[in-house]
Structure formats: C-alpha cells, structure tokens
XYZ file of C-alpha atoms in Angstrom:
743
model
C -5.282 42.658 -4.110
C -5.885 41.182 -7.536
C -3.189 39.637 -9.706
C -3.786 40.264 -13.401
C -2.687 37.519 -15.800
C -1.659 37.778 -19.399
C -4.270 36.461 -21.783
C -3.885 36.112 -25.553
C -7.450 35.026 -26.463
C -10.725 37.076 -26.770
C -11.311 39.352 -23.807
C -15.082 38.807 -23.817
C -16.995 35.885 -25.364
C -20.822 35.932 -25.155
C -22.373 32.830 -26.685
C -26.089 32.301 -27.134
C -26.872 34.346 -24.091
C -30.450 34.444 -22.784
C -31.477 36.651 -19.810
C -34.944 36.751 -18.175
C -36.513 38.766 -15.412
C -39.062 36.913 -13.260
C -42.232 38.578 -11.846
C -45.091 37.085 -9.970
C -47.112 36.951 -13.153
C -44.607 35.697 -15.787
C -41.103 35.304 -17.021
C -40.026 38.243 -19.109
C -37.351 37.374 -21.640
C -35.061 40.456 -22.018
C -32.207 38.998 -24.047
C -32.360 35.894 -26.318
C -29.738 34.008 -28.241
C -27.226 36.840 -28.081
C -23.634 36.340 -29.169
C -20.678 38.609 -29.581
C -16.861 38.498 -29.227
C -14.559 41.401 -28.086
C -10.875 40.946 -28.986
C -8.010 42.664 -27.121
C -7.952 46.390 -27.840
C -11.109 46.176 -29.776
C -14.151 48.475 -29.350
C -17.559 46.794 -29.901
C -20.624 49.018 -30.281
C -24.101 47.936 -29.124
C -26.886 49.952 -30.814
C -30.646 49.756 -30.812
C -33.818 51.403 -29.432
C -34.639 51.736 -25.736
C -35.699 48.390 -24.330
C -33.858 46.265 -26.883
C -31.576 44.713 -24.217
C -28.277 46.652 -24.582
C -27.959 47.624 -20.945
C -29.164 44.134 -19.868
C -26.263 42.579 -21.724
C -23.853 44.950 -19.900
C -25.378 44.083 -16.540
C -25.068 40.411 -17.407
C -21.334 40.888 -18.042
C -21.063 42.635 -14.693
C -23.131 39.858 -13.106
C -25.380 42.555 -11.581
C -28.883 41.552 -12.725
C -30.553 42.018 -9.346
C -32.747 39.590 -7.545
C -35.235 39.178 -10.435
C -32.703 38.854 -13.293
C -31.254 35.498 -14.242
C -29.147 34.078 -17.027
C -31.258 31.229 -18.361
C -29.126 30.105 -21.281
C -25.734 30.536 -22.830
C -22.526 31.781 -21.300
C -20.422 34.884 -20.718
C -16.662 34.326 -20.621
C -14.099 36.901 -19.584
C -10.548 35.843 -20.534
C -11.791 32.344 -20.910
C -13.425 32.150 -17.523
C -17.189 31.664 -17.235
C -18.342 34.566 -15.111
C -21.461 32.810 -13.835
C -19.241 30.079 -12.289
C -17.201 32.593 -10.152
C -17.781 33.155 -6.414
C -18.807 36.476 -5.065
C -15.259 37.200 -3.818
C -13.788 36.393 -7.235
C -16.351 38.709 -8.953
C -15.554 41.555 -6.551
C -11.819 41.283 -7.499
C -12.662 41.372 -11.184
C -15.187 44.230 -11.060
C -13.419 47.594 -10.999
C -10.063 45.890 -11.473
C -10.382 44.056 -14.771
C -13.942 45.008 -15.826
C -15.064 48.627 -15.215
C -18.329 50.258 -16.186
C -19.168 53.930 -16.941
C -22.801 54.860 -16.568
C -24.934 57.484 -18.391
C -25.289 59.842 -15.501
C -21.882 60.623 -13.890
C -23.313 61.847 -10.537
C -24.795 58.354 -10.022
C -21.208 57.113 -9.753
C -19.793 59.829 -7.529
C -20.296 60.348 -3.781
C -21.417 63.977 -3.313
C -20.022 64.054 0.260
C -16.423 63.022 -0.730
C -13.759 64.948 -2.486
C -12.688 63.711 -5.915
C -9.213 62.605 -4.799
C -10.537 60.470 -1.959
C -12.874 58.697 -4.269
C -10.212 58.047 -6.947
C -7.559 56.668 -4.513
C -9.988 54.052 -3.178
C -9.675 52.100 -6.469
C -5.882 51.334 -6.478
C -5.844 50.969 -2.721
C -8.591 48.313 -2.775
C -7.715 46.523 -6.004
C -3.900 46.844 -6.187
C -2.993 47.301 -2.499
C -1.201 50.619 -3.053
C -0.394 52.887 -0.179
C -2.279 56.227 0.061
C 0.714 58.204 -1.095
C 1.235 55.994 -4.139
C -2.466 56.003 -4.887
C -2.411 59.818 -4.923
C 0.333 59.801 -7.554
C -1.695 57.421 -9.725
C -4.853 59.520 -9.228
C -3.060 62.715 -10.216
C -1.626 61.069 -13.350
C -4.995 59.758 -14.498
C -6.628 63.172 -13.908
C -3.946 64.550 -16.223
C -4.646 61.703 -18.722
C -8.325 62.739 -18.958
C -7.212 66.263 -19.806
C -8.609 68.052 -16.845
C -6.862 71.444 -16.015
C -5.152 71.989 -12.614
C -5.245 68.371 -11.388
C -4.444 69.373 -7.780
C -7.420 71.689 -7.576
C -9.640 68.947 -9.156
C -8.537 66.310 -6.637
C -9.522 68.615 -3.764
C -12.914 69.530 -5.231
C -16.347 68.038 -4.546
C -18.381 66.658 -7.437
C -20.887 69.529 -7.390
C -17.988 71.936 -8.024
C -17.356 70.331 -11.451
C -19.301 70.721 -14.715
C -21.118 67.760 -16.279
C -18.232 67.163 -18.729
C -15.663 67.295 -15.923
C -17.743 64.907 -13.805
C -17.843 62.374 -16.713
C -14.073 62.704 -17.196
C -13.590 61.888 -13.468
C -15.818 58.846 -13.786
C -13.737 57.702 -16.807
C -10.546 58.342 -14.778
C -12.007 56.221 -11.900
C -12.744 53.407 -14.343
C -9.248 53.529 -15.715
C -7.411 53.685 -12.407
C -6.677 49.977 -12.395
C -6.120 49.748 -16.202
C -8.987 47.345 -16.787
C -8.912 44.891 -19.634
C -12.627 45.651 -20.483
C -14.410 48.934 -20.239
C -18.203 49.072 -20.582
C -19.630 52.451 -21.484
C -23.430 52.766 -21.184
C -24.564 55.891 -23.123
C -21.682 57.890 -21.582
C -22.262 61.121 -23.475
C -26.054 61.354 -23.693
C -26.385 64.163 -21.136
C -23.492 66.178 -22.500
C -23.195 69.005 -24.964
C -21.993 68.065 -28.442
C -18.601 69.850 -27.959
C -18.066 68.085 -24.604
C -19.137 64.905 -26.241
C -16.514 65.309 -28.920
C -13.831 65.752 -26.276
C -15.065 62.685 -24.391
C -15.043 60.533 -27.492
C -11.530 61.576 -28.472
C -10.488 60.910 -24.889
C -12.011 57.428 -24.771
C -10.458 56.481 -28.060
C -7.014 57.787 -27.026
C -7.008 56.121 -23.608
C -8.296 52.900 -25.129
C -5.193 52.848 -27.317
C -2.862 53.980 -24.510
C -3.929 51.333 -22.036
C -4.882 48.649 -24.546
C -8.351 48.461 -23.164
C -11.179 46.633 -24.926
C -14.498 48.449 -25.012
C -18.224 47.566 -25.060
C -19.775 50.834 -26.140
C -23.530 51.120 -25.723
C -25.257 53.904 -27.634
C -28.251 54.770 -29.769
C -26.147 57.276 -31.718
C -24.907 55.625 -34.897
C -22.512 58.476 -35.598
C -20.794 58.070 -32.218
C -20.422 54.348 -32.753
C -18.800 55.031 -36.090
C -16.330 57.405 -34.343
C -15.450 55.060 -31.501
C -15.908 51.467 -32.485
C -14.244 48.877 -34.739
C -17.248 46.476 -34.824
C -20.932 46.919 -34.312
C -23.860 44.750 -33.092
C -27.360 46.002 -33.817
C -30.008 44.834 -31.369
C -33.789 44.693 -31.676
C -36.200 43.351 -29.072
C -33.610 41.316 -27.159
C -31.776 39.803 -30.173
C -28.715 40.660 -32.134
C -30.069 41.204 -35.664
C -26.877 42.251 -37.427
C -23.173 42.300 -36.537
C -19.902 42.992 -38.332
C -17.238 45.650 -38.818
C -18.600 49.224 -38.529
C -17.627 49.996 -42.192
C -19.200 46.761 -43.595
C -22.443 47.067 -41.699
C -22.868 50.830 -42.494
C -22.020 50.338 -46.208
C -23.556 46.971 -46.814
C -26.399 46.640 -44.231
C -28.225 43.387 -44.563
C -31.012 43.562 -42.036
C -34.310 45.665 -42.563
C -34.080 47.060 -39.056
C -30.574 48.414 -39.600
C -31.764 49.951 -42.891
C -34.805 51.465 -41.082
C -32.599 53.010 -38.439
C -30.432 54.770 -41.072
C -33.493 55.945 -42.951
C -34.856 57.633 -39.775
C -31.760 59.714 -38.989
C -30.991 63.021 -40.721
C -27.856 62.203 -42.611
C -26.254 64.714 -45.088
C -28.556 64.948 -48.100
C -31.817 64.585 -46.075
C -34.218 67.440 -46.822
C -37.584 68.011 -45.053
C -39.201 68.872 -48.438
C -37.513 66.690 -51.135
C -36.038 63.885 -49.059
C -37.965 63.619 -45.765
C -37.027 61.065 -43.042
C -38.835 57.756 -43.024
C -40.064 56.743 -39.614
C -40.252 53.058 -38.601
C -43.949 52.112 -38.630
C -45.615 50.577 -35.673
C -44.299 50.272 -32.107
C -41.599 48.357 -30.335
C -43.091 44.995 -29.015
C -43.294 44.375 -25.288
C -40.982 41.480 -24.124
C -43.877 39.134 -23.442
C -45.754 40.074 -26.612
C -43.133 39.312 -29.259
C -44.416 37.997 -32.528
C -43.834 34.515 -33.904
C -40.704 34.169 -36.081
C -38.937 37.475 -36.807
C -39.336 40.040 -33.990
C -39.152 42.898 -36.516
C -41.721 41.284 -38.871
C -44.780 43.485 -38.044
C -42.757 46.675 -38.804
C -40.709 45.353 -41.783
C -41.221 46.488 -45.364
C -40.075 43.152 -46.616
C -42.173 40.850 -44.428
C -43.545 37.758 -46.130
C -46.187 35.631 -44.397
C -45.335 31.942 -44.166
C -41.631 32.662 -44.254
C -40.893 35.436 -41.796
C -43.451 34.338 -39.154
C -42.458 30.722 -38.939
C -39.858 29.322 -36.542
C -37.167 31.300 -34.692
C -34.648 32.763 -37.107
C -30.944 32.100 -36.559
C -28.014 34.376 -37.476
C -26.707 33.832 -41.073
C -23.275 34.681 -42.439
C -23.174 37.391 -45.155
C -19.479 38.325 -45.339
C -17.042 35.899 -43.858
C -14.064 38.241 -44.102
C -15.803 40.913 -41.967
C -17.611 38.276 -39.916
C -20.785 40.117 -41.013
C -23.924 38.274 -39.869
C -27.654 38.971 -40.141
C -30.802 37.578 -38.627
C -32.888 37.792 -41.788
C -34.215 34.922 -43.974
C -34.628 37.182 -47.060
C -31.397 39.184 -47.057
C -30.315 37.685 -50.402
C -33.603 38.586 -52.148
C -33.853 42.251 -51.020
C -32.716 45.192 -53.184
C -30.712 46.932 -50.567
C -29.813 49.862 -52.918
C -33.440 50.800 -53.613
C -34.672 54.027 -52.213
C -37.310 53.979 -49.490
C -40.909 54.072 -50.598
C -42.233 57.430 -49.437
C -44.884 60.019 -50.168
C -44.493 62.589 -52.845
C -42.238 65.540 -52.283
C -43.692 68.184 -49.980
C -44.168 71.770 -51.247
C -41.794 74.155 -49.599
C -43.483 76.490 -47.120
C -43.043 80.168 -47.817
C -42.537 82.253 -44.693
C -45.005 85.132 -44.134
C -44.889 88.336 -42.107
C -42.712 88.912 -39.060
C -44.689 87.796 -35.975
C -41.828 87.868 -33.429
C -39.323 90.760 -33.237
C -36.678 90.773 -30.501
C -34.418 93.887 -30.306
C -31.345 94.283 -28.045
C -32.869 91.971 -25.333
C -30.862 91.621 -22.158
C -31.714 89.320 -19.243
C -29.588 89.639 -16.083
C -30.050 87.831 -12.796
C -28.747 89.215 -9.461
C -27.384 86.525 -7.139
C -25.613 86.603 -3.820
C -21.901 86.097 -3.995
C -22.402 83.388 -1.439
C -25.903 82.064 -2.023
C -25.730 79.661 0.994
C -25.158 82.401 3.536
C -27.063 85.273 1.843
C -24.080 87.586 1.509
C -24.944 91.257 0.956
C -22.516 91.434 -1.952
C -24.316 90.798 -5.270
C -23.115 89.477 -8.545
C -24.846 89.608 -11.954
C -25.476 86.659 -14.165
C -25.647 87.841 -17.816
C -27.878 85.148 -19.232
C -28.836 87.022 -22.401
C -26.793 89.861 -23.849
C -27.936 92.106 -26.697
C -30.221 89.526 -28.367
C -31.765 90.662 -31.631
C -33.638 88.357 -33.968
C -36.929 88.000 -35.922
C -39.096 85.051 -36.775
C -41.741 84.876 -39.568
C -45.001 83.099 -39.952
C -44.505 79.407 -40.955
C -40.739 79.584 -40.439
C -38.547 77.220 -38.473
C -35.890 79.144 -36.608
C -33.396 76.932 -34.830
C -31.491 78.192 -31.717
C -28.381 76.234 -31.011
C -25.537 76.331 -28.488
C -24.065 74.611 -25.429
C -25.730 74.351 -22.055
C -25.516 77.642 -20.322
C -25.528 79.764 -23.548
C -28.903 81.342 -22.702
C -31.258 79.377 -25.038
C -33.717 78.374 -22.351
C -33.577 81.797 -20.604
C -34.591 83.375 -23.918
C -37.452 80.871 -24.115
C -38.611 81.774 -20.567
C -38.746 85.439 -21.461
C -40.809 84.707 -24.572
C -43.236 82.507 -22.531
C -43.582 85.127 -19.820
C -41.978 83.019 -17.147
C -39.309 85.771 -16.834
C -39.254 89.446 -17.725
C -36.495 91.128 -19.723
C -33.944 93.407 -17.988
C -33.986 95.651 -21.026
C -34.770 95.569 -24.711
C -37.905 94.813 -26.648
C -39.890 91.634 -27.419
C -42.727 92.254 -29.877
C -45.110 89.257 -30.222
C -47.830 89.547 -32.875
C -47.432 93.344 -32.734
C -47.675 93.531 -28.896
C -44.796 94.295 -26.572
C -44.490 91.572 -23.916
C -40.876 91.843 -22.656
C -42.035 93.019 -19.183
C -45.302 91.135 -18.911
C -45.337 87.969 -16.836
C -47.590 85.075 -17.954
C -50.143 85.601 -15.203
C -50.672 89.192 -16.500
C -50.945 88.267 -20.204
C -54.367 87.977 -21.745
C -55.666 84.523 -22.853
C -55.132 85.189 -26.567
C -51.467 86.094 -25.959
C -50.856 83.014 -23.774
C -52.489 80.646 -26.295
C -50.678 82.272 -29.176
C -47.191 81.067 -27.967
C -46.872 77.567 -26.441
C -44.043 75.287 -25.546
C -43.131 71.597 -26.171
C -40.678 70.472 -23.489
C -37.691 68.163 -23.674
C -38.871 65.402 -21.341
C -42.342 64.053 -22.180
C -42.284 61.970 -18.970
C -42.291 64.996 -16.683
C -44.804 67.235 -18.513
C -47.954 65.167 -18.120
C -50.034 64.752 -14.936
C -49.621 61.032 -14.040
C -53.024 60.925 -12.344
C -55.055 62.441 -15.175
C -56.250 60.740 -18.358
C -54.696 61.972 -21.621
C -57.926 63.345 -22.981
C -58.713 65.257 -19.823
C -55.247 66.941 -19.904
C -55.952 68.247 -23.432
C -59.484 69.319 -22.479
C -58.061 71.257 -19.506
C -55.880 73.258 -21.879
C -58.948 73.988 -24.061
C -60.782 75.206 -20.902
C -57.913 77.531 -19.964
C -57.838 78.987 -23.522
C -61.600 79.454 -23.581
C -62.110 77.200 -26.582
C -65.458 75.469 -27.072
C -68.861 76.546 -25.933
C -69.575 73.442 -23.880
C -68.039 70.107 -22.676
C -69.092 68.243 -25.807
C -67.528 70.803 -28.113
C -64.219 70.618 -26.192
C -64.319 66.878 -26.255
C -64.739 66.913 -30.013
C -61.868 69.350 -30.349
C -59.699 67.079 -28.147
C -60.445 64.135 -30.362
C -59.511 66.251 -33.435
C -56.194 67.134 -31.759
C -55.451 63.443 -31.166
C -56.156 62.917 -34.904
C -53.750 65.792 -35.651
C -50.897 64.164 -33.751
C -51.809 60.751 -35.206
C -52.829 59.064 -31.998
C -55.865 56.670 -31.824
C -58.911 58.300 -30.309
C -59.121 55.623 -27.694
C -55.884 56.998 -26.212
C -58.104 59.782 -24.684
C -59.056 57.352 -21.846
C -55.449 56.136 -21.205
C -53.199 57.245 -18.389
C -49.721 58.648 -19.202
C -48.044 55.483 -17.764
C -49.711 53.441 -20.513
C -47.969 55.436 -23.295
C -44.567 55.200 -24.779
C -42.140 58.140 -24.773
C -42.951 59.063 -28.320
C -46.749 58.905 -27.652
C -46.373 61.087 -24.541
C -44.509 63.661 -26.620
C -47.284 63.571 -29.165
C -49.779 64.351 -26.383
C -47.510 67.271 -25.347
C -47.601 68.537 -28.933
C -51.430 68.202 -29.058
C -51.689 70.255 -25.859
C -49.389 72.928 -27.305
C -51.596 73.266 -30.394
C -54.801 73.232 -28.397
C -55.088 77.025 -28.475
C -54.198 77.415 -32.192
C -50.702 78.584 -31.257
C -49.027 80.975 -33.714
C -45.632 80.276 -32.232
C -44.422 77.014 -30.708
C -41.172 77.008 -28.729
C -39.786 73.407 -28.933
C -37.052 72.990 -26.283
C -35.101 69.823 -27.250
C -38.355 68.120 -28.112
C -36.760 64.884 -29.525
C -33.571 64.475 -27.549
C -35.108 62.114 -25.007
C -36.554 59.913 -27.714
C -35.122 56.953 -29.707
C -33.947 57.796 -33.207
C -36.842 56.088 -34.992
C -39.352 57.984 -32.696
C -37.431 61.182 -33.348
C -38.111 60.867 -37.036
C -41.863 60.437 -36.461
C -42.190 63.377 -34.008
C -40.006 65.649 -36.272
C -42.176 64.817 -39.296
C -45.315 65.360 -37.221
C -44.129 68.888 -36.169
C -43.336 69.750 -39.810
C -46.698 68.479 -41.062
C -48.589 70.481 -38.402
C -46.547 73.571 -39.210
C -47.318 73.288 -42.955
C -51.036 72.882 -42.198
C -51.425 75.663 -39.603
C -48.461 77.942 -40.715
C -47.111 77.933 -37.142
C -43.768 79.496 -36.451
C -41.449 76.967 -34.800
C -38.590 78.053 -32.523
C -36.533 74.889 -32.332
C -34.024 74.858 -29.388
C -31.490 72.080 -29.815
C -27.824 71.003 -29.564
C -28.353 68.323 -32.262
C -27.077 70.056 -35.382
C -28.076 67.103 -37.546
C -31.767 67.664 -36.787
C -31.214 71.427 -37.094
C -29.726 71.109 -40.557
C -32.622 68.898 -41.586
C -35.611 70.958 -40.476
C -34.629 74.585 -40.000
C -34.994 77.500 -42.362
C -32.746 79.739 -40.437
C -30.237 79.162 -37.553
C -29.257 81.274 -34.606
C -25.990 80.243 -32.816
C -25.676 81.375 -29.215
C -22.617 81.411 -26.920
C -22.501 82.724 -23.352
C -25.598 84.855 -23.776
C -24.608 86.285 -27.175
C -25.815 85.534 -30.682
C -22.511 84.893 -32.479
C -23.909 83.879 -35.851
C -27.254 83.937 -37.692
C -28.336 83.151 -41.160
C -30.086 80.670 -43.387
C -29.272 77.017 -42.761
C -27.216 76.924 -45.977
C -25.217 79.949 -44.802
C -24.527 78.681 -41.297
C -23.572 75.159 -42.431
C -21.062 76.406 -45.042
C -17.959 78.584 -44.679
C -17.190 81.204 -43.624
C -18.159 80.227 -40.127
C -17.865 81.940 -36.763
C -15.089 79.969 -35.021
C -17.607 78.669 -32.464
C -20.016 77.456 -35.149
C -17.076 75.742 -36.860
C -16.324 73.873 -33.620
C -19.971 72.894 -33.159
C -20.222 71.542 -36.689
C -17.045 69.588 -36.325
C -18.254 67.906 -33.113
C -21.416 66.463 -34.745
C -21.037 62.676 -35.186
C -22.250 61.619 -38.641
C -23.110 57.976 -39.405
C -21.830 58.075 -43.030
C -18.580 56.452 -44.065
C -18.377 58.816 -47.124
C -18.130 61.942 -44.923
C -14.882 63.507 -43.759
C -14.993 65.950 -40.888
C -12.500 68.562 -39.826
C -11.895 67.713 -36.212
C -11.903 70.636 -33.721
C -12.023 69.867 -29.973
C -12.499 72.998 -27.807
C -10.204 73.412 -24.832
C -11.759 74.084 -21.429
C -15.420 74.572 -20.393
C -17.770 77.401 -21.270
C -16.953 80.337 -18.924
C -19.293 81.294 -16.082
C -21.989 83.760 -16.918
C -21.251 85.337 -13.491
C -17.724 86.167 -14.589
C -17.607 86.241 -18.382
C -14.324 86.985 -20.192
C -13.622 90.510 -21.443
C -13.869 91.289 -25.113
C -15.263 88.500 -27.336
C -17.143 85.935 -25.260
C -15.496 83.103 -27.180
C -11.918 84.318 -27.082
C -10.856 82.041 -24.192
C -11.486 78.940 -26.354
C -10.957 80.327 -29.869
C -8.288 78.686 -32.101
C -8.211 81.684 -34.423
C -7.403 84.367 -31.797
C -3.676 84.323 -32.554
C -4.440 84.760 -36.274
C -6.538 87.848 -35.664
C -3.426 90.054 -35.462
C -5.001 92.311 -32.877
C -5.785 92.468 -29.210
C -9.349 93.458 -29.881
C -10.517 89.928 -29.146
C -9.513 90.315 -25.496
C -10.665 93.873 -25.043
C -13.736 94.672 -27.130
C -16.979 92.813 -27.801
C -17.051 92.228 -31.612
C -19.558 94.138 -33.692
C -22.267 92.242 -35.649
C -21.048 92.037 -39.248
C -23.220 91.300 -42.253
C -21.334 89.146 -44.755
C -23.697 88.270 -47.581
C -27.447 88.075 -48.072
C -28.174 88.751 -44.346
C -25.658 86.290 -43.020
C -24.307 87.783 -39.745
C -21.301 86.988 -37.658
C -20.140 88.540 -34.292
C -16.401 88.258 -34.807
C -13.162 90.364 -35.155
C -11.546 88.099 -37.704
C -10.535 89.767 -40.911
C -12.278 89.032 -44.185
C -9.276 87.189 -45.611
C -9.104 84.752 -42.636
C -12.831 84.062 -42.975
C -12.435 83.494 -46.753
C -9.768 80.794 -46.143
C -12.005 78.614 -43.993
C -12.503 75.109 -45.407
C -15.726 73.136 -45.177
C -16.002 71.173 -41.884
C -18.096 68.462 -43.425
C -17.343 67.134 -46.914
C -17.634 63.996 -49.042
C -14.455 62.009 -48.798
C -14.202 61.677 -52.595
C -15.319 65.216 -53.365
C -12.763 66.792 -55.783
C -15.002 69.380 -57.389
C -12.884 72.174 -58.945
C -13.917 75.493 -57.567
C -13.303 75.783 -53.851
C -16.344 77.878 -53.319
C -18.483 75.145 -54.977
C -16.912 72.543 -52.803
C -17.896 74.560 -49.716
C -21.499 74.775 -50.892
C -21.616 71.139 -52.009
C -21.106 69.745 -48.583
C -24.822 69.946 -47.855
C -26.487 69.916 -51.239
C -26.555 67.458 -54.107
C -24.267 67.936 -57.120
C -27.128 69.529 -59.044
C -27.720 72.211 -56.432
C -23.977 72.818 -56.108
C -23.740 73.517 -59.825
C -26.645 75.950 -59.629
C -24.832 77.854 -56.847
C -21.595 77.964 -58.800
C -23.509 79.401 -61.750
C -25.344 81.960 -59.656
C -22.193 83.201 -58.021
C -20.430 83.419 -61.364
C -23.252 85.618 -62.709
C -22.738 88.149 -59.975
C -18.968 88.216 -60.286
C -18.332 87.954 -63.987
C -20.857 87.342 -66.790
C -23.325 84.766 -68.085
C -20.592 83.087 -70.132
C -18.427 82.497 -67.045
C -21.485 81.065 -65.235
C -22.143 78.472 -67.964
C -18.478 77.508 -68.025
C -18.285 77.139 -64.210
C -21.512 75.101 -64.157
C -20.286 72.773 -66.906
C -16.938 72.261 -65.136
C -18.447 71.565 -61.751
C -20.980 69.119 -63.271
C -18.251 67.163 -64.973
C -16.075 66.900 -61.936
C -18.929 66.093 -59.564
C -20.045 63.244 -61.979
C-alpha cells in the first residue's frame, strides 16, 4: 500500500534529458537535451512528427525503456525525487498509484478474458489496500465519472462487449482509480471517431480539474493540444525546439519547424486553389544521421550555412513572462508574419459529366442472432439504407461520418467486393450494382481503384516497389511488353514524385508517406476514372498529410479523375472537397457543396460533427456539442429518424415524427439536401458552429457564411443574396455595410 505525500513544488521536472537505445552496431540517440516542467494541475502537450521522441520521453518518465534503452544524461524528477535512483519496489508503488499512463490502443491495456469490474478493482486493492467491497464502490463511482451509462452492466461486461470509445473511457477510469498526481496520455484519441474524441477530450479536462491531476498529453494533433493543454513543447528529431504557453506559441511561434507544422495543416481560410497547404520539404532524419548544428536545418526555409550548421544549438528565451523558449539562432531576424513562399494560385477545376450515379442503394447483411453457435434465427444488418448520390468527372466528393455509418460498405459495393441488396449503381454508364469484381471486365476494374487507409498493410513486403506497380499494369493489360510496362512504371513514380531508384527498393525501406505514394501510383496505373480514397492520410504525420493531399489534388487536375474521399477529418474535407455527403447509420443525412454543409442551416448530426473538430487557431470560437451515447447498432436501429436517439433538437421539433417516421429528403437551396423533420424556422435559427472570435459583422446571414471565407468573399455572398431578395440597391448597401464591419 502506497502513502501519498503532499508536495507543493513541480510535479514533474525533466532537465537536459538524453535517452539512447543501444544495438550491436551503434548507439542510437532518441532524445537529446530535453527539458520541461509540469506544475500541479497543469497539462503539458508534447507534439511533433512520428519518431521525434515523444513516446520515448513518456517511457523515460515511467522508467520503462526496455533492455536496450538507457538514460545517458540529465534527470527526471517526480515530486522532487530522481526516478532513476529509485529501487524496483519503489517504482512499482509509484506506477499506477501516483503516475498513470493511457496508451493509444485501449485493448492493449485491457485483459480480454477478465470482466471490466475485476480489472478495475485490482488498482485500489493493490495500491491502496482496499477490501474488495470498497474497491467495487470506488470502481462504480469512477465508471460514473467517465460518463458511461448503466455502470453495473459495464462492470459485468467483457472488453469486447464495449465500443472503442467505451473501452478508452474504461482505460481512463483505470488510470484515475488511485487519483494519480501525473497522468500521461499517449495519443489517447487517435483511433476514435471525432465525436467520441470530443467526449474523451471534455472528459479528460473535467477529470483533470476534479482530481487536480497534472497531465503530459502526447499528440500530433495541434487542435487537440489547444483544447486540452495549458503549455506546449514542440519536438523535432529528439529535441525540444519550442516551448511555452499554448496561446503564446500558437500566436507568436518562433521556430521554423513550428511554423512549418502550422502551414501544413488545413486551418480555416486554407483553400486548395487560392491558398494551398505547404508541405515540409525533405524527410525526417534518422537518429544516427542527424545533421551538424540544427537538426531541422536541411528542411528549413531560413537555413544559413556557417551559422545554422555549426555547433549544437541551445534553447533561447523569447518571452520570459510565458517562459517561451526556442532552439533557433535566427529567431530575431526572421519575419514571422510573412506569408509562405508558394507556387502561383491553381486554376479551379470545373467538374464534367456525371460518371457515377447511385440511386436508392441498399446493402443488408444477414447474420445469425448468435454467430458463435450458428442459431437458425437470422437478423439483418442495414449497412446502407436508400443511398442516392452522383459524382462528376474531376470532382472531389467527400463522404464523412462515424465508424459504422456505412462509408466503407458503400466503397466495397462500388469496388465490386460486395453486391447491392437493391438499388442501382451506374459506373461510366454501366450498371455494376450486382457484379462482383471477379466478373467485371478489365476496363471496369481499372476505371475505379482504391487508396487504402494504412499504407503499411497494402504493399507486399517481399516484392520490390517497381515490381508491385508493374504487376498492376500486367493485370490491367497496359503495355505491349516488359520494357513498355517498366517505362510506364517509372512514369508513375515520377507522377507521385518518388525518385526512380525507388523502383528497386523494398517496402520496409520506405517511410509511411512514401509507401502511400506507391499505393497512389498503383491506383493510377490503369488510368482510373474514379479513385476511392478511404482515409488515405489518417495514418500519416501532419506534414506528410499535406504532401500526399496536394499530390492527390495535382494528379486529379492533370487526369480529371473523380475522387471519392472517405474521411472523418472534417478539416481535410473542408479543404479539398467540392461536395460533401454526411452519413449516419447507413443513411445520407445531408449533402451539398462544401460551403453549404459547413454553414448553417445544418442537419443536427452535421452540426455535432463540426463542433467536434479540433482547430489549432486561437482566433476561432466553436460551439461545443458533445453527443450522448454511442451510435446505435445497425442490427437494431432506432425507429423513425436514425439520429433521434442522440439529437439535441428532438424536443424542439414539436412532433413525434422523429420517433416514428424516417424523415424525407428536403431540398433547402441550390441543391442542398437535409434528411430531417425540423421545421424551417428552427433550421433558420441555427448559429455558425465555427466563427472568428472577433467577428461582429452585421447581417447574421453574412456571419454564417463568413466562418469559412475571407471577408471579401463574405461581402460578395451578402450582395448576391440581397439581389435575390430585394434589389440591386439593397445589395450594394449590404455589401458596403459588411465590408466596413469586417474591416
């Protein structure tokens, strides 16, 4: 049983920490000269690309570096005690009791053979010496604290009987059982839907305040860090390169890497044609191949030979009040307000004819009521319900929604991996709804291809990159001979901006972004007319995301390919899509242009999705909507509107139609469609979910439009609407008024 002592100083002090991993060949320095301090009740965010050392720092705090890892310099103090000086028994008392860690994958922390309650009560019984009866009371209370419904049922359930969001909440409950002084969260929401993520973030913030817990929050998502953390530490290649309060670093960044990160994420105002993302050039250095001087030097726009590539660069103080420090020798010389140097604006692509037409598509699966014992009783999973949409040549159509909404099932039907239960799918004028892929002709197969979510699992590890692309060309019947196919393969590598020598490389020799480029090259090998991109950038670092996204856009402009972009990341969707389809529990609940879907009136589910998107911009205010409960089962969907069990507007509808009848599809304006029973006056009262904090523009309608356009575009919209409603004179007056107030 551990005895916790009151401590008034910093909870965690890391000073000049260096960690290396030792192999038979060499010492690999993973973390170098890293320092940070976490005060009581404070949340510190660690951000950076994969491999920068974030998780290594966390494992160093836990003293869990394995047999090869070793602290070779500096110190880690917890409540004033040097952790490296503690015995194994003392560390075991601290771990779980005073320092707890939540990992990215919740099932890695749960025993699949033990009920949830049994796993939870172990913590207070071991660390606090409570009896089983008292431990059950504590466990039940904590399950309530993490906002799980029916705690008694949850405690008696096995991990596999809970959803991913519920599993993560249980892991958080387990970590908080002993009210630790320090909670380490290593990418705790990466595998979760954006709505579940919003609930987890609010939960973590609330529990941190309730228990007075300090947090070390590891993430690559800058928006999440802004939501959760008080201070931030940006890491690059094993070093802290900038640290300070979240607001000061976001508004007054003073390291080129921090600036490059922000330029590579789709913040409000980014536009694929007029303000494209700027990817970080070059590649992340391997730990044993770091450059002399500044680690970021080879990728930095402000690099100066003889200055930046000299000796090791120490942290320098920029703002004493915010304890804002940077590891840059030239931070006083750089014009931080200057726009990024980029190519000229890209001409907007005009969509062509309809090449994909889906009408009233349904996809049902029959499953046994008890799949384990093959019961004769059958139940139906309604994966897709009355899906109707069209896609045009050279158009980017985004399909968004939570896990289980039917996005991937729709993709499988399009690809011929499944056949439709009913309805019509017309691809390039040919009906394919009931034709499996093995029965499709080569031209049809090559005309619609897929880029998958995980680039690591889509390449054959025993086959060279070039050979894998040539194999696709052989299947599609492209090229008269081996030499012609090899030349085409090299041209495809050029297309995705990979060096031609990569043709001889094995997949293990490529980074994640490079592997995804190979997957894209293979998808375009048959001159695909439609590419289904299923979460193509979610497994990649933000800087690599920008490069891959821009690559897809460039190829699309060149070949006029139609892109079906399946994603839950609405920031990327807003940036690259022309039209958006929002799905919930197999239904399309809203569809329209990107401007229409991202501005009120919204479908209540779309409103909740938008409110859950973390945005790394201190000027933005978001309306916060956290959905109650989980998405219902497709085996037993609710009656009436599929969203009515989680809808915050149901009581305002003034009718019981929500619970009894599936809503009709209503066309609001210019083809904007919503599947909802809400009356026009309720929809008209909806406020923008995302708005500038200092936006006081006069007309409410203009404010709603201005949340995603510049002031100039907002004024044009006001004028256009006024022309329709009144007269040209009213339009000029409204435009003049909006311009004045926006300025």
